[in-house]
Amino acid sequence: MQITELSILGYERVVEALDPASGLHAFIAVHDTTLGPALGGLRAWKYTDREAALWDVLRLAKGMTYKSAVASTGLGGGKSVIMLPANGKTPELFRAMGRVIESMGGLYITAEDVGTSIADLEQVRLETRHVTGLSRDGGSSGNPSPYTSRGVFLGLKATLKARTGSDALAGRHIAIQGAGAVARHLIDFLVAEGAKITVCDVAKSALDLVRAVHPQVNIVSPESIFDVEADLLAPCALGGILDDNTIPRLRVKAIAGAANNQLKEPRHGAALVARGILYAPDYVINAGGIINVSCELLPEGYNESRSLTKIDRIPEALTEIFTIAERQGISPAVAADHLAESILRAKTCPAVPVGLTSAPEKGSQ
Ligand code: NAD
């Protein structure tokens, strides 16, 4: 196993690991540990090349710092990615990844993410204890996805309310990109309140799972999801999807979904404002999973009711961010960043997930 330190400006520590025996080629990025050890998921993906994987882990790690700051988890931000080899996932791959995580000495704690499952993390756990979100049976907090979905659902309603004056879902049309773990729970919540769903996925197997429970959902091709006329688009696949090509096509009033780093570039937050589309900052609305796993690290051990209480404050955080954005004439994405940066500057987590009273005034950016 070869572990190389990479010097990246703005990041506390970044390592690249190569293990020919297992086929592992992975990166761990620790962005900022001002508020605590860096916690963020382990992504396993068929990246086109090394640069794509490094770019992904860096932006995801920074996003985790901001997410944890606003969600008041007492944690810093980090992330890891595995470049999936041609033969796909193997137990040896995840054991090797566990050894890389162990070499960080607790600076980085991992969890599930796109392309990884609890079974994969169980392999990682054989080599390191710095793993969260394992099965409930072992005293862990379990799969974070249902908690992320709960936060996204509540945040989606708060976004609809801020944009349209009502959070009632009966008869509303919600377009969803991706039918993975988070989206499927989200669809359950939305259907239960009478929403009409249009969904897409690149994997037929994911759509089959949705159709088996909710045969009435409308399915469209991945490319046409941006053209669907709906009340709200919930991006629940991968990041970087709101860009110069997709934003002009959107026919929705608001965007609120689980995917990390939905804006291709920061300027796309302003492009959404210009189109009158209210955007729920991704790392604020999708914090349910990290909030839940962070409750595993409480001195008294995992406590679900503390987790749910915190997750249920996500709509409050979003509503305050929308208000500040409007008052200061900035996009919600920028308002959320201001908040996270003010929390990091103060070097302490607020007692509640939002501390907007300390947000800078208009024009200070
Ligand atoms: P998942 O892997 O279970 O689902 C993602 C789905 O998106 C897959 O079914 C995949 O086939 C599909 N997909 C990929 N590219 C697509 C495209 N171009 N068009 C349509 N579908 C596409 O992942 P998940 O756990 O549901 O997470 C979804 C998103 O939410 C990710 O961006 C993840 O980082 C983010 N997120 C997840 C959690 C969590 O708790 N799982 C927490 C915070 C953020």
mmCIF file of C-alpha atoms and ligand atoms in Angstrom:
data_model
loop_
_atom_site.group_PDB
_atom_site.id
_atom_site.type_symbol
_atom_site.label_atom_id
_atom_site.label_comp_id
_atom_site.label_asym_id
_atom_site.label_seq_id
_atom_site.Cartn_x
_atom_site.Cartn_y
_atom_site.Cartn_z
ATOM 1 C CA MET A 1 0.000 0.000 0.000
ATOM 2 C CA GLN A 2 1.340 3.372 -1.009
ATOM 3 C CA ILE A 3 -0.141 6.439 0.749
ATOM 4 C CA THR A 4 0.982 9.811 -0.613
ATOM 5 C CA GLU A 5 0.322 13.176 1.047
ATOM 6 C CA LEU A 6 -0.937 15.807 -1.418
ATOM 7 C CA SER A 7 -0.475 19.471 -0.625
ATOM 8 C CA ILE A 8 -3.702 21.260 -1.570
ATOM 9 C CA LEU A 9 -4.270 24.897 -0.678
ATOM 10 C CA GLY A 10 -7.176 25.380 1.730
ATOM 11 C CA TYR A 11 -7.237 21.741 2.894
ATOM 12 C CA GLU A 12 -5.777 20.433 6.136
ATOM 13 C CA ARG A 13 -4.788 17.058 4.733
ATOM 14 C CA VAL A 14 -5.305 15.141 1.496
ATOM 15 C CA VAL A 15 -3.970 11.646 0.825
ATOM 16 C CA GLU A 16 -3.931 9.428 -2.249
ATOM 17 C CA ALA A 17 -3.769 5.659 -1.693
ATOM 18 C CA LEU A 18 -2.722 2.987 -4.169
ATOM 19 C CA ASP A 19 -2.870 -0.688 -3.305
ATOM 20 C CA PRO A 20 -2.116 -2.960 -6.282
ATOM 21 C CA ALA A 21 -3.023 -6.109 -4.319
ATOM 22 C CA SER A 22 -6.695 -5.101 -3.899
ATOM 23 C CA GLY A 23 -6.943 -2.711 -6.859
ATOM 24 C CA LEU A 24 -7.608 0.241 -4.540
ATOM 25 C CA HIS A 25 -7.046 3.753 -5.855
ATOM 26 C CA ALA A 26 -8.600 6.194 -3.396
ATOM 27 C CA PHE A 27 -8.428 9.697 -1.963
ATOM 28 C CA ILE A 28 -9.245 11.056 1.486
ATOM 29 C CA ALA A 29 -9.634 14.818 1.868
ATOM 30 C CA VAL A 30 -9.808 16.497 5.267
ATOM 31 C CA HIS A 31 -10.940 20.047 4.621
ATOM 32 C CA ASP A 32 -11.323 21.615 8.055
ATOM 33 C CA THR A 33 -11.346 20.275 11.622
ATOM 34 C CA THR A 34 -11.964 23.584 13.435
ATOM 35 C CA LEU A 35 -15.224 22.265 14.901
ATOM 36 C CA GLY A 36 -14.223 18.608 15.333
ATOM 37 C CA PRO A 37 -12.924 15.534 13.480
ATOM 38 C CA ALA A 38 -13.755 15.441 9.774
ATOM 39 C CA LEU A 39 -16.755 13.238 9.071
ATOM 40 C CA GLY A 40 -18.010 12.512 5.558
ATOM 41 C CA GLY A 41 -19.081 9.567 3.461
ATOM 42 C CA LEU A 42 -17.094 7.158 1.342
ATOM 43 C CA ARG A 43 -18.058 7.333 -2.338
ATOM 44 C CA ALA A 44 -17.275 4.487 -4.744
ATOM 45 C CA TRP A 45 -17.650 5.533 -8.380
ATOM 46 C CA LYS A 46 -16.315 4.743 -11.845
ATOM 47 C CA TYR A 47 -14.459 8.031 -12.314
ATOM 48 C CA THR A 48 -13.120 8.808 -15.771
ATOM 49 C CA ASP A 49 -9.666 9.617 -14.400
ATOM 50 C CA ARG A 50 -7.646 10.523 -11.297
ATOM 51 C CA GLU A 51 -8.313 14.260 -11.696
ATOM 52 C CA ALA A 52 -12.094 13.731 -11.708
ATOM 53 C CA ALA A 53 -11.884 11.723 -8.476
ATOM 54 C CA LEU A 54 -9.634 14.282 -6.793
ATOM 55 C CA TRP A 55 -11.866 17.183 -7.864
ATOM 56 C CA ASP A 56 -14.900 15.339 -6.486
ATOM 57 C CA VAL A 57 -13.360 14.509 -3.105
ATOM 58 C CA LEU A 58 -12.095 18.060 -2.612
ATOM 59 C CA ARG A 59 -15.400 19.785 -3.247
ATOM 60 C CA LEU A 60 -17.351 17.173 -1.309
ATOM 61 C CA ALA A 61 -15.029 17.547 1.713
ATOM 62 C CA LYS A 62 -15.428 21.325 1.749
ATOM 63 C CA GLY A 63 -19.190 20.901 1.474
ATOM 64 C CA MET A 64 -19.099 18.666 4.563
ATOM 65 C CA THR A 65 -17.332 21.387 6.571
ATOM 66 C CA TYR A 66 -20.070 23.868 5.714
ATOM 67 C CA LYS A 67 -22.832 21.309 6.227
ATOM 68 C CA SER A 68 -21.644 20.284 9.661
ATOM 69 C CA ALA A 69 -21.081 23.895 10.722
ATOM 70 C CA VAL A 70 -24.663 24.925 9.878
ATOM 71 C CA ALA A 71 -26.163 21.688 11.246
ATOM 72 C CA SER A 72 -24.206 22.118 14.474
ATOM 73 C CA THR A 73 -22.929 18.545 14.565
ATOM 74 C CA GLY A 74 -19.666 19.382 16.358
ATOM 75 C CA LEU A 75 -17.741 17.895 13.438
ATOM 76 C CA GLY A 76 -15.404 19.086 10.717
ATOM 77 C CA GLY A 77 -15.539 18.288 7.018
ATOM 78 C CA GLY A 78 -13.936 15.477 5.058
ATOM 79 C CA LYS A 79 -14.772 12.919 2.421
ATOM 80 C CA SER A 80 -13.245 9.917 0.691
ATOM 81 C CA VAL A 81 -13.633 8.415 -2.765
ATOM 82 C CA ILE A 82 -12.681 5.107 -4.308
ATOM 83 C CA MET A 83 -12.055 4.959 -8.055
ATOM 84 C CA LEU A 84 -13.899 1.721 -8.795
ATOM 85 C CA PRO A 85 -11.706 -0.751 -10.701
ATOM 86 C CA ALA A 86 -12.977 -2.649 -13.749
ATOM 87 C CA ASN A 87 -13.975 -5.681 -11.627
ATOM 88 C CA GLY A 88 -16.119 -3.447 -9.376
ATOM 89 C CA LYS A 89 -16.512 -3.686 -5.601
ATOM 90 C CA THR A 90 -14.797 -6.454 -3.636
ATOM 91 C CA PRO A 91 -14.387 -7.055 0.116
ATOM 92 C CA GLU A 92 -10.595 -6.660 -0.313
ATOM 93 C CA LEU A 93 -11.102 -3.190 -1.789
ATOM 94 C CA PHE A 94 -13.006 -2.005 1.286
ATOM 95 C CA ARG A 95 -10.585 -3.704 3.716
ATOM 96 C CA ALA A 96 -7.742 -1.830 2.022
ATOM 97 C CA MET A 97 -9.752 1.412 2.290
ATOM 98 C CA GLY A 98 -10.216 0.683 5.997
ATOM 99 C CA ARG A 99 -6.434 0.569 6.409
ATOM 100 C CA VAL A 100 -6.080 3.952 4.714
ATOM 101 C CA ILE A 101 -8.733 5.456 7.008
ATOM 102 C CA GLU A 102 -7.016 3.906 10.034
ATOM 103 C CA SER A 103 -3.747 5.563 8.962
ATOM 104 C CA MET A 104 -5.435 8.969 9.469
ATOM 105 C CA GLY A 105 -5.608 8.287 13.213
ATOM 106 C CA GLY A 106 -9.202 9.478 13.722
ATOM 107 C CA LEU A 107 -8.789 12.799 11.902
ATOM 108 C CA TYR A 108 -11.233 11.426 9.305
ATOM 109 C CA ILE A 109 -14.342 9.361 10.145
ATOM 110 C CA THR A 110 -16.233 7.694 7.335
ATOM 111 C CA ALA A 111 -19.865 6.806 6.526
ATOM 112 C CA GLU A 112 -21.978 5.594 3.611
ATOM 113 C CA ASP A 113 -22.295 7.588 0.387
ATOM 114 C CA VAL A 114 -23.134 7.096 -3.285
ATOM 115 C CA GLY A 115 -21.973 3.664 -4.388
ATOM 116 C CA THR A 116 -21.335 2.249 -0.912
ATOM 117 C CA SER A 117 -23.557 0.185 1.377
ATOM 118 C CA ILE A 118 -23.568 -0.896 4.992
ATOM 119 C CA ALA A 119 -22.105 -4.241 3.850
ATOM 120 C CA ASP A 120 -19.156 -2.373 2.297
ATOM 121 C CA LEU A 121 -18.674 -0.351 5.475
ATOM 122 C CA GLU A 122 -18.699 -3.547 7.544
ATOM 123 C CA GLN A 123 -15.571 -4.545 5.585
ATOM 124 C CA VAL A 124 -13.997 -1.143 6.287
ATOM 125 C CA ARG A 125 -14.862 -1.608 9.975
ATOM 126 C CA LEU A 126 -12.712 -4.761 10.106
ATOM 127 C CA GLU A 127 -9.672 -2.495 9.710
ATOM 128 C CA THR A 128 -10.679 0.695 11.548
ATOM 129 C CA ARG A 129 -13.155 1.848 14.186
ATOM 130 C CA HIS A 130 -13.525 5.256 12.487
ATOM 131 C CA VAL A 131 -16.743 4.258 10.730
ATOM 132 C CA THR A 132 -20.284 5.499 11.420
ATOM 133 C CA GLY A 133 -23.702 4.512 10.107
ATOM 134 C CA LEU A 134 -23.298 0.761 10.535
ATOM 135 C CA SER A 135 -26.160 -1.520 11.451
ATOM 136 C CA ARG A 136 -28.347 -0.734 14.443
ATOM 137 C CA ASP A 137 -27.666 -4.196 15.912
ATOM 138 C CA GLY A 138 -24.085 -3.185 16.693
ATOM 139 C CA GLY A 139 -25.176 0.017 18.527
ATOM 140 C CA SER A 140 -24.522 2.178 15.493
ATOM 141 C CA SER A 141 -26.956 4.718 14.002
ATOM 142 C CA GLY A 142 -27.871 2.607 10.958
ATOM 143 C CA ASN A 143 -28.373 3.697 7.381
ATOM 144 C CA PRO A 144 -28.435 7.530 7.236
ATOM 145 C CA SER A 145 -30.571 7.709 4.071
ATOM 146 C CA PRO A 146 -34.021 7.683 5.749
ATOM 147 C CA TYR A 147 -32.875 10.550 7.993
ATOM 148 C CA THR A 148 -31.588 12.496 5.014
ATOM 149 C CA SER A 149 -34.933 11.893 3.293
ATOM 150 C CA ARG A 150 -36.844 13.142 6.315
ATOM 151 C CA GLY A 151 -34.810 16.363 6.359
ATOM 152 C CA VAL A 152 -35.180 16.810 2.601
ATOM 153 C CA PHE A 153 -38.940 16.237 2.814
ATOM 154 C CA LEU A 154 -39.394 18.793 5.599
ATOM 155 C CA GLY A 155 -37.013 21.211 3.867
ATOM 156 C CA LEU A 156 -38.811 20.752 0.546
ATOM 157 C CA LYS A 157 -42.083 21.765 2.207
ATOM 158 C CA ALA A 158 -40.433 24.821 3.785
ATOM 159 C CA THR A 159 -39.056 25.785 0.355
ATOM 160 C CA LEU A 160 -42.480 25.441 -1.278
ATOM 161 C CA LYS A 161 -43.979 27.542 1.481
ATOM 162 C CA ALA A 162 -41.370 30.268 1.078
ATOM 163 C CA ARG A 163 -41.869 30.358 -2.709
ATOM 164 C CA THR A 164 -45.634 29.862 -3.011
ATOM 165 C CA GLY A 165 -47.087 30.684 0.413
ATOM 166 C CA SER A 166 -48.253 27.121 1.091
ATOM 167 C CA ASP A 167 -46.537 23.862 1.948
ATOM 168 C CA ALA A 168 -49.544 21.699 1.097
ATOM 169 C CA LEU A 169 -48.483 18.858 -1.195
ATOM 170 C CA ALA A 170 -51.859 17.542 -2.337
ATOM 171 C CA GLY A 171 -52.013 17.989 -6.100
ATOM 172 C CA ARG A 172 -48.493 19.423 -6.304
ATOM 173 C CA HIS A 173 -46.147 18.046 -8.941
ATOM 174 C CA ILE A 174 -42.607 17.180 -7.794
ATOM 175 C CA ALA A 175 -39.922 16.169 -10.313
ATOM 176 C CA ILE A 176 -37.134 14.033 -8.880
ATOM 177 C CA GLN A 177 -33.746 13.339 -10.443
ATOM 178 C CA GLY A 178 -32.482 9.971 -9.218
ATOM 179 C CA ALA A 179 -34.411 7.092 -7.645
ATOM 180 C CA GLY A 180 -31.775 5.967 -5.150
ATOM 181 C CA ALA A 181 -31.886 5.428 -1.419
ATOM 182 C CA VAL A 182 -32.777 9.002 -0.438
ATOM 183 C CA ALA A 183 -35.195 9.586 -3.305
ATOM 184 C CA ARG A 184 -37.164 6.417 -2.610
ATOM 185 C CA HIS A 185 -37.915 7.396 1.005
ATOM 186 C CA LEU A 186 -38.651 10.924 -0.167
ATOM 187 C CA ILE A 187 -41.170 9.592 -2.673
ATOM 188 C CA ASP A 188 -42.895 7.651 0.142
ATOM 189 C CA PHE A 189 -43.309 10.878 2.151
ATOM 190 C CA LEU A 190 -44.469 12.902 -0.865
ATOM 191 C CA VAL A 191 -46.984 10.319 -2.091
ATOM 192 C CA ALA A 192 -48.405 9.986 1.432
ATOM 193 C CA GLU A 193 -49.277 13.705 1.305
ATOM 194 C CA GLY A 194 -50.847 13.517 -2.157
ATOM 195 C CA ALA A 195 -48.055 14.818 -4.408
ATOM 196 C CA LYS A 196 -47.786 13.779 -8.062
ATOM 197 C CA ILE A 197 -44.296 12.459 -8.860
ATOM 198 C CA THR A 198 -42.179 12.428 -12.005
ATOM 199 C CA VAL A 199 -38.871 10.637 -11.583
ATOM 200 C CA CYS A 200 -35.875 9.575 -13.667
ATOM 201 C CA ASP A 201 -32.798 7.424 -13.143
ATOM 202 C CA VAL A 202 -29.985 6.072 -15.268
ATOM 203 C CA ALA A 203 -30.467 2.655 -13.606
ATOM 204 C CA LYS A 204 -33.585 0.683 -14.506
ATOM 205 C CA SER A 205 -33.216 -1.357 -11.305
ATOM 206 C CA ALA A 206 -33.684 1.803 -9.198
ATOM 207 C CA LEU A 207 -36.831 2.761 -11.124
ATOM 208 C CA ASP A 208 -38.187 -0.776 -10.768
ATOM 209 C CA LEU A 209 -37.941 -0.437 -6.974
ATOM 210 C CA VAL A 210 -39.982 2.785 -7.101
ATOM 211 C CA ARG A 211 -42.563 1.346 -9.505
ATOM 212 C CA ALA A 212 -43.025 -1.733 -7.313
ATOM 213 C CA VAL A 213 -44.270 0.458 -4.428
ATOM 214 C CA HIS A 214 -45.766 3.405 -6.330
ATOM 215 C CA PRO A 215 -46.935 2.218 -9.763
ATOM 216 C CA GLN A 216 -48.585 5.596 -10.425
ATOM 217 C CA VAL A 217 -45.334 7.592 -10.624
ATOM 218 C CA ASN A 218 -44.432 9.071 -13.957
ATOM 219 C CA ILE A 219 -41.049 8.060 -15.367
ATOM 220 C CA VAL A 220 -39.066 10.185 -17.815
ATOM 221 C CA SER A 221 -35.595 9.921 -19.355
ATOM 222 C CA PRO A 222 -32.659 11.343 -17.350
ATOM 223 C CA GLU A 223 -32.092 14.071 -19.941
ATOM 224 C CA SER A 224 -35.698 15.310 -19.986
ATOM 225 C CA ILE A 225 -36.076 15.737 -16.200
ATOM 226 C CA PHE A 226 -34.901 19.354 -16.600
ATOM 227 C CA ASP A 227 -37.767 20.101 -18.996
ATOM 228 C CA VAL A 228 -40.565 18.778 -16.782
ATOM 229 C CA GLU A 229 -43.132 21.398 -15.806
ATOM 230 C CA ALA A 230 -43.593 20.931 -12.053
ATOM 231 C CA ASP A 231 -43.832 22.869 -8.821
ATOM 232 C CA LEU A 232 -40.404 21.782 -7.633
ATOM 233 C CA LEU A 233 -37.362 19.820 -8.777
ATOM 234 C CA ALA A 234 -35.638 17.609 -6.207
ATOM 235 C CA PRO A 235 -32.116 16.696 -7.400
ATOM 236 C CA CYS A 236 -31.305 13.373 -5.711
ATOM 237 C CA ALA A 237 -28.597 11.932 -7.997
ATOM 238 C CA LEU A 238 -25.151 13.474 -8.425
ATOM 239 C CA GLY A 239 -23.801 17.011 -8.151
ATOM 240 C CA GLY A 240 -23.033 19.781 -10.646
ATOM 241 C CA ILE A 241 -26.386 19.487 -12.414
ATOM 242 C CA LEU A 242 -27.515 23.134 -12.262
ATOM 243 C CA ASP A 243 -25.523 24.837 -15.008
ATOM 244 C CA ASP A 244 -25.722 27.071 -18.084
ATOM 245 C CA ASN A 245 -27.433 24.301 -20.055
ATOM 246 C CA THR A 246 -30.025 23.147 -17.500
ATOM 247 C CA ILE A 247 -31.039 26.361 -15.677
ATOM 248 C CA PRO A 248 -32.611 28.075 -18.739
ATOM 249 C CA ARG A 249 -34.677 24.913 -19.382
ATOM 250 C CA LEU A 250 -36.163 24.588 -15.899
ATOM 251 C CA ARG A 251 -39.950 24.954 -15.587
ATOM 252 C CA VAL A 252 -40.208 24.782 -11.794
ATOM 253 C CA LYS A 253 -40.698 27.347 -9.044
ATOM 254 C CA ALA A 254 -38.179 25.890 -6.647
ATOM 255 C CA ILE A 255 -35.344 23.387 -6.214
ATOM 256 C CA ALA A 256 -34.923 21.332 -3.066
ATOM 257 C CA GLY A 257 -33.174 17.982 -3.049
ATOM 258 C CA ALA A 258 -30.581 15.716 -1.507
ATOM 259 C CA ALA A 259 -27.668 15.791 -3.950
ATOM 260 C CA ASN A 260 -24.457 17.421 -2.793
ATOM 261 C CA ASN A 261 -22.975 20.342 -4.765
ATOM 262 C CA GLN A 262 -25.959 20.835 -7.050
ATOM 263 C CA LEU A 263 -24.693 24.164 -8.432
ATOM 264 C CA LYS A 264 -22.033 23.611 -11.090
ATOM 265 C CA GLU A 265 -20.401 26.914 -10.114
ATOM 266 C CA PRO A 266 -21.285 29.437 -7.380
ATOM 267 C CA ARG A 267 -22.609 31.902 -10.009
ATOM 268 C CA HIS A 268 -25.405 29.472 -10.826
ATOM 269 C CA GLY A 269 -27.027 30.380 -7.502
ATOM 270 C CA ALA A 270 -27.537 33.908 -8.859
ATOM 271 C CA ALA A 271 -28.740 32.495 -12.190
ATOM 272 C CA LEU A 272 -31.542 30.696 -10.331
ATOM 273 C CA VAL A 273 -32.494 33.900 -8.478
ATOM 274 C CA ALA A 274 -32.649 35.690 -11.851
ATOM 275 C CA ARG A 275 -35.106 33.062 -13.092
ATOM 276 C CA GLY A 276 -37.265 33.382 -9.975
ATOM 277 C CA ILE A 277 -36.454 29.830 -8.867
ATOM 278 C CA LEU A 278 -35.982 29.451 -5.112
ATOM 279 C CA TYR A 279 -33.027 27.191 -4.330
ATOM 280 C CA ALA A 280 -32.700 25.361 -1.012
ATOM 281 C CA PRO A 281 -28.930 25.234 -0.360
ATOM 282 C CA ASP A 282 -28.008 21.563 -0.709
ATOM 283 C CA TYR A 283 -25.860 21.174 2.362
ATOM 284 C CA VAL A 284 -28.517 22.711 4.587
ATOM 285 C CA ILE A 285 -31.455 20.625 3.341
ATOM 286 C CA ASN A 286 -29.528 17.332 3.099
ATOM 287 C CA ALA A 287 -27.965 17.445 6.580
ATOM 288 C CA GLY A 288 -30.311 14.820 8.088
ATOM 289 C CA GLY A 289 -27.874 11.968 7.483
ATOM 290 C CA ILE A 290 -24.864 13.695 8.981
ATOM 291 C CA ILE A 291 -26.951 14.874 11.924
ATOM 292 C CA ASN A 292 -28.000 11.280 12.568
ATOM 293 C CA VAL A 293 -24.512 9.788 12.365
ATOM 294 C CA SER A 294 -23.117 12.612 14.506
ATOM 295 C CA CYS A 295 -25.511 11.524 17.265
ATOM 296 C CA GLU A 296 -23.605 8.234 17.290
ATOM 297 C CA LEU A 297 -20.563 10.087 18.593
ATOM 298 C CA LEU A 298 -22.426 11.564 21.610
ATOM 299 C CA PRO A 299 -20.719 10.643 24.898
ATOM 300 C CA GLU A 300 -23.831 8.671 25.916
ATOM 301 C CA GLY A 301 -24.029 6.859 22.570
ATOM 302 C CA TYR A 302 -26.567 7.050 19.748
ATOM 303 C CA ASN A 303 -29.853 8.679 20.618
ATOM 304 C CA GLU A 304 -32.508 8.752 17.889
ATOM 305 C CA SER A 305 -34.820 11.279 19.505
ATOM 306 C CA ARG A 306 -31.996 13.841 19.744
ATOM 307 C CA SER A 307 -31.283 13.217 16.109
ATOM 308 C CA LEU A 308 -34.912 13.714 15.032
ATOM 309 C CA THR A 309 -35.240 16.898 17.087
ATOM 310 C CA LYS A 310 -32.247 18.351 15.269
ATOM 311 C CA ILE A 311 -33.361 17.150 11.835
ATOM 312 C CA ASP A 312 -36.773 18.692 12.376
ATOM 313 C CA ARG A 313 -35.068 22.099 12.673
ATOM 314 C CA ILE A 314 -33.860 21.951 9.048
ATOM 315 C CA PRO A 315 -36.968 23.824 7.781
ATOM 316 C CA GLU A 316 -36.314 26.541 10.369
ATOM 317 C CA ALA A 317 -32.720 26.899 9.161
ATOM 318 C CA LEU A 318 -33.845 27.117 5.531
ATOM 319 C CA THR A 319 -36.576 29.637 6.249
ATOM 320 C CA GLU A 320 -34.080 31.889 8.016
ATOM 321 C CA ILE A 321 -31.613 31.543 5.152
ATOM 322 C CA PHE A 322 -34.325 32.480 2.627
ATOM 323 C CA THR A 323 -35.253 35.513 4.729
ATOM 324 C CA ILE A 324 -31.647 36.688 5.052
ATOM 325 C CA ALA A 325 -31.054 36.145 1.333
ATOM 326 C CA GLU A 326 -34.018 38.293 0.445
ATOM 327 C CA ARG A 327 -33.166 40.982 2.986
ATOM 328 C CA GLN A 328 -29.542 41.203 1.865
ATOM 329 C CA GLY A 329 -30.199 40.804 -1.855
ATOM 330 C CA ILE A 330 -28.024 37.706 -2.132
ATOM 331 C CA SER A 331 -28.787 34.175 -3.262
ATOM 332 C CA PRO A 332 -29.768 31.551 -0.642
ATOM 333 C CA ALA A 333 -26.558 29.668 -1.528
ATOM 334 C CA VAL A 334 -24.436 32.695 -0.628
ATOM 335 C CA ALA A 335 -26.497 33.350 2.523
ATOM 336 C CA ALA A 336 -25.846 29.762 3.654
ATOM 337 C CA ASP A 337 -22.103 30.116 2.959
ATOM 338 C CA HIS A 338 -21.991 33.355 4.991
ATOM 339 C CA LEU A 339 -23.613 31.550 7.866
ATOM 340 C CA ALA A 340 -21.236 28.586 7.741
ATOM 341 C CA GLU A 341 -18.191 30.860 7.490
ATOM 342 C CA SER A 342 -19.339 32.962 10.441
ATOM 343 C CA ILE A 343 -19.721 29.787 12.525
ATOM 344 C CA LEU A 344 -16.231 28.619 11.503
ATOM 345 C CA ARG A 345 -14.746 32.031 12.334
ATOM 346 C CA ALA A 346 -16.367 31.878 15.785
ATOM 347 C CA LYS A 347 -14.748 28.407 16.170
ATOM 348 C CA THR A 348 -17.757 27.083 18.045
ATOM 349 C CA CYS A 349 -20.997 25.359 17.109
ATOM 350 C CA PRO A 350 -24.166 27.288 17.836
ATOM 351 C CA ALA A 351 -26.494 25.591 20.311
ATOM 352 C CA VAL A 352 -29.168 25.481 17.615
ATOM 353 C CA PRO A 353 -28.534 24.710 13.952
ATOM 354 C CA VAL A 354 -28.843 28.321 12.864
ATOM 355 C CA GLY A 355 -27.120 31.426 14.204
ATOM 356 C CA LEU A 356 -28.117 33.912 11.572
ATOM 357 C CA THR A 357 -27.995 36.888 13.871
ATOM 358 C CA SER A 358 -24.251 36.923 13.194
ATOM 359 C CA ALA A 359 -24.650 36.832 9.389
ATOM 360 C CA PRO A 360 -22.856 39.722 7.662
ATOM 361 C CA GLU A 361 -24.857 42.663 6.326
ATOM 362 C CA LYS A 362 -25.609 43.299 2.665
ATOM 363 C CA GLY A 363 -22.582 44.225 0.564
ATOM 364 C CA SER A 364 -20.040 42.758 2.934
ATOM 365 C CA GLN A 365 -19.086 39.960 0.578
HETATM 366 P P1 NAD B 1 -27.869 6.399 -4.369
HETATM 367 O O1 NAD B 1 -26.595 5.946 -4.979
HETATM 368 O O2 NAD B 1 -28.678 5.423 -3.596
HETATM 369 O O3 NAD B 1 -28.819 7.011 -5.503
HETATM 370 C C1 NAD B 1 -28.374 7.846 -6.516
HETATM 371 C C2 NAD B 1 -29.179 7.478 -7.752
HETATM 372 O O4 NAD B 1 -28.936 8.455 -8.757
HETATM 373 C C3 NAD B 1 -28.795 6.103 -8.327
HETATM 374 O O5 NAD B 1 -29.959 5.302 -8.461
HETATM 375 C C4 NAD B 1 -28.183 6.457 -9.686
HETATM 376 O O6 NAD B 1 -28.435 5.475 -10.667
HETATM 377 C C5 NAD B 1 -28.890 7.760 -9.996
HETATM 378 N N1 NAD B 1 -28.240 8.613 -10.990
HETATM 379 C C6 NAD B 1 -26.906 8.836 -11.163
HETATM 380 N N2 NAD B 1 -26.723 9.711 -12.176
HETATM 381 C C7 NAD B 1 -27.946 10.039 -12.631
HETATM 382 C C8 NAD B 1 -28.426 10.908 -13.649
HETATM 383 N N3 NAD B 1 -27.603 11.628 -14.408
HETATM 384 N N4 NAD B 1 -29.757 11.018 -13.847
HETATM 385 C C9 NAD B 1 -30.614 10.303 -13.071
HETATM 386 N N5 NAD B 1 -30.226 9.465 -12.089
HETATM 387 C C10 NAD B 1 -28.914 9.344 -11.883
HETATM 388 O O7 NAD B 1 -27.500 7.691 -3.507
HETATM 389 P P2 NAD B 1 -28.340 8.357 -2.339
HETATM 390 O O8 NAD B 1 -27.819 7.877 -1.063
HETATM 391 O O9 NAD B 1 -29.803 8.267 -2.630
HETATM 392 O O10 NAD B 1 -27.865 9.871 -2.473
HETATM 393 C C11 NAD B 1 -28.384 10.713 -3.487
HETATM 394 C C12 NAD B 1 -27.661 12.058 -3.425
HETATM 395 O O11 NAD B 1 -27.845 12.639 -2.137
HETATM 396 C C13 NAD B 1 -26.140 11.995 -3.627
HETATM 397 O O12 NAD B 1 -25.700 13.150 -4.282
HETATM 398 C C14 NAD B 1 -25.602 11.981 -2.208
HETATM 399 O O13 NAD B 1 -24.288 12.495 -2.131
HETATM 400 C C15 NAD B 1 -26.583 12.914 -1.541
HETATM 401 N N6 NAD B 1 -26.694 12.689 -0.102
HETATM 402 C C16 NAD B 1 -27.037 11.460 0.385
HETATM 403 C C17 NAD B 1 -27.126 11.277 1.760
HETATM 404 C C18 NAD B 1 -27.538 9.957 2.348
HETATM 405 O O14 NAD B 1 -27.826 9.900 3.544
HETATM 406 N N7 NAD B 1 -27.590 8.891 1.579
HETATM 407 C C19 NAD B 1 -26.884 12.350 2.613
HETATM 408 C C20 NAD B 1 -26.564 13.598 2.087
HETATM 409 C C21 NAD B 1 -26.471 13.756 0.710
#
